[in-house]
PDB file of C-alpha atoms in Angstrom:
ATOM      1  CA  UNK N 789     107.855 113.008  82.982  1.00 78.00           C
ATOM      2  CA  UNK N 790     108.467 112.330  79.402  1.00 90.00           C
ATOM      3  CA  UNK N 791     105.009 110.834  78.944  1.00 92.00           C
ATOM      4  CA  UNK N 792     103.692 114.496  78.995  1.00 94.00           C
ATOM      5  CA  UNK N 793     105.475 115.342  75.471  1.00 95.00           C
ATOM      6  CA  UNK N 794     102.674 113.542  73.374  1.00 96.00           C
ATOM      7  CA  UNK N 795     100.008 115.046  75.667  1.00 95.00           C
ATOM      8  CA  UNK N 796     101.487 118.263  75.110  1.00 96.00           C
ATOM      9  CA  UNK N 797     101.616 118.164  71.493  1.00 97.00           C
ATOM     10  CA  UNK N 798      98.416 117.068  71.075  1.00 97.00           C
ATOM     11  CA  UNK N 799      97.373 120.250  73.291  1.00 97.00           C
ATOM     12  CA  UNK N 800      99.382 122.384  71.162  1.00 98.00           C
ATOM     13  CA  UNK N 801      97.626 121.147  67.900  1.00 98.00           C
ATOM     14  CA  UNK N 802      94.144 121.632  68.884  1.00 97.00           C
ATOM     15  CA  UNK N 803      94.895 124.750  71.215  1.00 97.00           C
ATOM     16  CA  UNK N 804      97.999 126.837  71.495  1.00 97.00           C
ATOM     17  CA  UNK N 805     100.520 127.417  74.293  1.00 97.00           C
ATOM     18  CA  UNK N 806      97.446 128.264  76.323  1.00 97.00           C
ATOM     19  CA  UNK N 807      96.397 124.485  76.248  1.00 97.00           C
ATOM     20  CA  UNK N 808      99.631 122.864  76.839  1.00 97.00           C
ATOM     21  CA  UNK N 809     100.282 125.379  79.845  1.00 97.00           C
ATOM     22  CA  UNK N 810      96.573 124.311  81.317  1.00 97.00           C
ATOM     23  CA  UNK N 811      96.883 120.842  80.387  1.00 96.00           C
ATOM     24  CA  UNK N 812      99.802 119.713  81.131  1.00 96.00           C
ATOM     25  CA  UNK N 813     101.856 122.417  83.241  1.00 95.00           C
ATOM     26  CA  UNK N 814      98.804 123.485  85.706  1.00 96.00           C
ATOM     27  CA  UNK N 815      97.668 119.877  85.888  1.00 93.00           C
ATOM     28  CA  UNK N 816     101.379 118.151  86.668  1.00 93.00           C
ATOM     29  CA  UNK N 817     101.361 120.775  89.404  1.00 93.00           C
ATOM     30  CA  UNK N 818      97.604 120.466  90.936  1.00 89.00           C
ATOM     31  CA  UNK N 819      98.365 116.834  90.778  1.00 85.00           C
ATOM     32  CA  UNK N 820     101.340 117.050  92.872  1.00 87.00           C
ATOM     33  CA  UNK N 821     100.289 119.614  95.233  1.00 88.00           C
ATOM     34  CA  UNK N 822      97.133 117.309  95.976  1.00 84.00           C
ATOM     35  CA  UNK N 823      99.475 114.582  96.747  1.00 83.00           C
ATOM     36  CA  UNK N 824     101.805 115.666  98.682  1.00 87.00           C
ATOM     37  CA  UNK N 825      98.645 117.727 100.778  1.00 87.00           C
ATOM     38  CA  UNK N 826      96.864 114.353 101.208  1.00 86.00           C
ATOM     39  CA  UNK N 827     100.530 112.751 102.552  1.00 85.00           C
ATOM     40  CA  UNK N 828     100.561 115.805 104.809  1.00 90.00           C
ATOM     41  CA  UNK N 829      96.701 115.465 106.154  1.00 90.00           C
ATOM     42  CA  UNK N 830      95.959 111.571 105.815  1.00 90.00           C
ATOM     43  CA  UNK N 831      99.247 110.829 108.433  1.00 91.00           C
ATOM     44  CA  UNK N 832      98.712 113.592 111.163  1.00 90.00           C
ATOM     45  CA  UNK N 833      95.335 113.002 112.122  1.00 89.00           C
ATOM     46  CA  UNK N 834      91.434 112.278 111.656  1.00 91.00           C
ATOM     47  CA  UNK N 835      88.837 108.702 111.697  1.00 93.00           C
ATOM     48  CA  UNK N 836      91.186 105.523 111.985  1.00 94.00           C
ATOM     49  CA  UNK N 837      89.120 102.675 110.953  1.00 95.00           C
ATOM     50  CA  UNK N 838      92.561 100.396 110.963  1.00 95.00           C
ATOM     51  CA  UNK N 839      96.034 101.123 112.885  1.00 94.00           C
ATOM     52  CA  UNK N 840      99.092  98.887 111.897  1.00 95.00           C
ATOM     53  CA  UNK N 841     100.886  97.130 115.011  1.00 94.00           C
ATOM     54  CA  UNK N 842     104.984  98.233 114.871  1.00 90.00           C
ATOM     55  CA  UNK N 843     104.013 101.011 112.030  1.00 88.00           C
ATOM     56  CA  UNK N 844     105.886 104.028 112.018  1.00 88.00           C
ATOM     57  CA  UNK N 845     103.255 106.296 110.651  1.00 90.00           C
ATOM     58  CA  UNK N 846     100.127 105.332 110.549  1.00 93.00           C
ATOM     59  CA  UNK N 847      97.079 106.151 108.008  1.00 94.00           C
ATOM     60  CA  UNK N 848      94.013 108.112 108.897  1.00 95.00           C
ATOM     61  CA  UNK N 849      91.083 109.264 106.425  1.00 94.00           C
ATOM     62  CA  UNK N 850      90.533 112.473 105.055  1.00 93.00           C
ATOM     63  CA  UNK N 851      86.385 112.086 104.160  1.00 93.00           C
ATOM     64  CA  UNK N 852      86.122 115.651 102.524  1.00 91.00           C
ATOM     65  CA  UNK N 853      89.405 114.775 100.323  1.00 90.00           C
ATOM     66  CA  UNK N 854      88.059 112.055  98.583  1.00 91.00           C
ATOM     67  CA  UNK N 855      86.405 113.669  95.660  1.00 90.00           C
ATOM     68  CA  UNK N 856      89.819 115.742  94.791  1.00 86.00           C
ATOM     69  CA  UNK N 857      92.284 112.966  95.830  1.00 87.00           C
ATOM     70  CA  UNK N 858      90.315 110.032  93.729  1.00 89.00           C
ATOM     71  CA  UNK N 859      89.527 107.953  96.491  1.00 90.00           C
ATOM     72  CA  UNK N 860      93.473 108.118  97.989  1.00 89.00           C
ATOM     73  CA  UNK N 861      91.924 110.449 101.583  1.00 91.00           C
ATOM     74  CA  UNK N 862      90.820 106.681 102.670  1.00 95.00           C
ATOM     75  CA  UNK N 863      94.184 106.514 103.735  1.00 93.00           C
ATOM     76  CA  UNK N 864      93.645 104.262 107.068  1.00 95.00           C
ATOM     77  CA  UNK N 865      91.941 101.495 104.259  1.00 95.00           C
ATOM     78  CA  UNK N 866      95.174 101.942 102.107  1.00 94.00           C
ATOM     79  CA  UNK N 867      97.889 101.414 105.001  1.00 94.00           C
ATOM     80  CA  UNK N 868      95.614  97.862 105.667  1.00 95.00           C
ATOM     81  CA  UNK N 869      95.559  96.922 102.310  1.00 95.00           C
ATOM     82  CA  UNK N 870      98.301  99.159 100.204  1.00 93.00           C
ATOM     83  CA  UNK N 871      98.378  96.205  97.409  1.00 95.00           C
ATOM     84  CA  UNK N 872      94.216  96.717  97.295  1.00 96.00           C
ATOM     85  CA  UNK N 873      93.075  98.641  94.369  1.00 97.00           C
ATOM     86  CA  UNK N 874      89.745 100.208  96.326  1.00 96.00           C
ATOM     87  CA  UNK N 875      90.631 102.510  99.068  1.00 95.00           C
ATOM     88  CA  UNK N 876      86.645 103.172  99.622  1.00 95.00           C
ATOM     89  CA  UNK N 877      85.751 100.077 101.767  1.00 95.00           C
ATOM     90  CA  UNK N 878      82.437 101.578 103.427  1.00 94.00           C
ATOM     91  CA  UNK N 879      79.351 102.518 102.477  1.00 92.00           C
ATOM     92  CA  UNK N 880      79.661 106.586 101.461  1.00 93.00           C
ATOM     93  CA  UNK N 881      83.370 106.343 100.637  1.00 96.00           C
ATOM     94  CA  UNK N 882      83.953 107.779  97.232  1.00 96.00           C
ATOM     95  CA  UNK N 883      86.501 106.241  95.712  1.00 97.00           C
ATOM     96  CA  UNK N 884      86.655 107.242  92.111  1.00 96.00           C
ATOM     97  CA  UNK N 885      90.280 105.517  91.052  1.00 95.00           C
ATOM     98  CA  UNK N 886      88.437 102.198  91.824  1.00 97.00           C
ATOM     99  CA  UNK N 887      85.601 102.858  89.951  1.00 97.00           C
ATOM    100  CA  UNK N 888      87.898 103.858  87.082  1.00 97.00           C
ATOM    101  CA  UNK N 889      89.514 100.336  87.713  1.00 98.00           C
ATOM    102  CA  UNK N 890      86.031  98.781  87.701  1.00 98.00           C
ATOM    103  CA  UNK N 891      85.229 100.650  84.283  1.00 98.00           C
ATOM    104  CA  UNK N 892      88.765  99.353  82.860  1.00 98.00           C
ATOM    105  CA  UNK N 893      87.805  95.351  83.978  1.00 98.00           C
ATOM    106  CA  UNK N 894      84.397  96.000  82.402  1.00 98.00           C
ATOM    107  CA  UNK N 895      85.706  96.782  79.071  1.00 98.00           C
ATOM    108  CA  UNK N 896      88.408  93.848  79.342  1.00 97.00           C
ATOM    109  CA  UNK N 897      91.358  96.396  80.261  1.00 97.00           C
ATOM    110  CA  UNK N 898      91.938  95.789  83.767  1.00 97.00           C
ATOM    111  CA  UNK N 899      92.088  92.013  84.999  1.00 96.00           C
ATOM    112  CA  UNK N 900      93.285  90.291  88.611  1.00 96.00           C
ATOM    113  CA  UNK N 901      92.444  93.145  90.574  1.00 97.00           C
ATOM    114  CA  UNK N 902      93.346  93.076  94.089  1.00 97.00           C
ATOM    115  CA  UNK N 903      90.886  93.832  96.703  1.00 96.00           C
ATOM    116  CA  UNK N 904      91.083  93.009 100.607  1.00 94.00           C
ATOM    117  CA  UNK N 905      88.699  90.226 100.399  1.00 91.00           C
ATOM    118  CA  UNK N 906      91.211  88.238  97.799  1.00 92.00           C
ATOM    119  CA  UNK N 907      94.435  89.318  99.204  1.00 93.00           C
ATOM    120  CA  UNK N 908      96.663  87.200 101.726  1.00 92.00           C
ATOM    121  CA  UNK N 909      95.543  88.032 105.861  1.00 87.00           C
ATOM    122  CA  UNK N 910      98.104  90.384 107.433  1.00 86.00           C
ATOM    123  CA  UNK N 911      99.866  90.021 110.447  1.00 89.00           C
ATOM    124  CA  UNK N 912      99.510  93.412 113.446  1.00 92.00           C
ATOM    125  CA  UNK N 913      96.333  94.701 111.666  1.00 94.00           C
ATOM    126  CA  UNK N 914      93.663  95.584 114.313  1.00 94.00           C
ATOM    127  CA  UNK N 915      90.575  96.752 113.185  1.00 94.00           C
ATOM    128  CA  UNK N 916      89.861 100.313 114.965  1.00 94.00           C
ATOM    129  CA  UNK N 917      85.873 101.366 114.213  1.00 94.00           C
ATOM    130  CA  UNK N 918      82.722  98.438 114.781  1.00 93.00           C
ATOM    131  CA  UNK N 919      82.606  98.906 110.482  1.00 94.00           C
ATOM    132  CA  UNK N 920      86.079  97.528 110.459  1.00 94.00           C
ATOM    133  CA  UNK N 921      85.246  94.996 113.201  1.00 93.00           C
ATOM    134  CA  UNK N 922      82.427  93.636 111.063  1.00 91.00           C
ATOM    135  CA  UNK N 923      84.421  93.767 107.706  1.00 89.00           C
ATOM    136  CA  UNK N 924      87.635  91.725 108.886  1.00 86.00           C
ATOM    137  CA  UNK N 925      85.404  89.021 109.661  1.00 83.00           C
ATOM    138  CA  UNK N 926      85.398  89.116 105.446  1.00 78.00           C
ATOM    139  CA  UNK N 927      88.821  89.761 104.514  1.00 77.00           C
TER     140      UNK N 927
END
């Protein structure tokens, strides 16, 4: 967590304690909590658009997480593709980390990203919902 000492004294220069405390400390923590809560939700239960055969847990999405989480409630998409850098496969999936990505390859910043159309087939992935039916016909 080093990498929050320059972000913290740049907070401190233009703000005060208050800054570094809302910026850094309140932040770390939201960040974390969010996390962990989307760990919690996305593996218990919810829409399964893709189950992994021999998986120990497997991933279910969270739609009314994916504002807060980034994209990361997609969380059946990510255990099919967890080297993929979009989690939002469908139409209506927010998925604001990959359009981050997308915004980082547009200004030359981001390059070889991996989506499930250009990554290797996977062995014991069954597509769950007709959506996921009709996209593994493309990946």
């Amino acid at each position: 967590m080093l990498h929050q000492i320059p972000v913290a004294l740049v907070l401190y220069g233009l703000g005060g304690w208050s800054w570094v405390v809302w910026g850094v400390l309140v932040r770390v923590a939201a960040c974390f909590t969010m996390h962990w809560y989307i760990a919690h939700v996305a593996h218990t239960d919810g829409p399964q658009d893709w189950s992994v055969d021999d998986a120990a847990i497997q991933g279910y999405n969270a739609p009314w997480l994916a504002i807060p989480t980034v994209g990361e409630s997609w969380h059946s998409n990510h255990h099919a593709f967890p080297a993929s850098a979009r989690h939002g496969l469908y139409k209506g999936q927010i998925d604001i980390g990959y359009n981050f990505i997308q915004l980082l390859a547009l200004l030359g910043l981001a390059k070889n990203i991996k989506l499930p159309e250009n990554l290797p087939s996977r062995e014991g992935l069954t597509a769950e919902s007709a959506r996921a039916k009709e996209a593994a016909r493309n990946f």
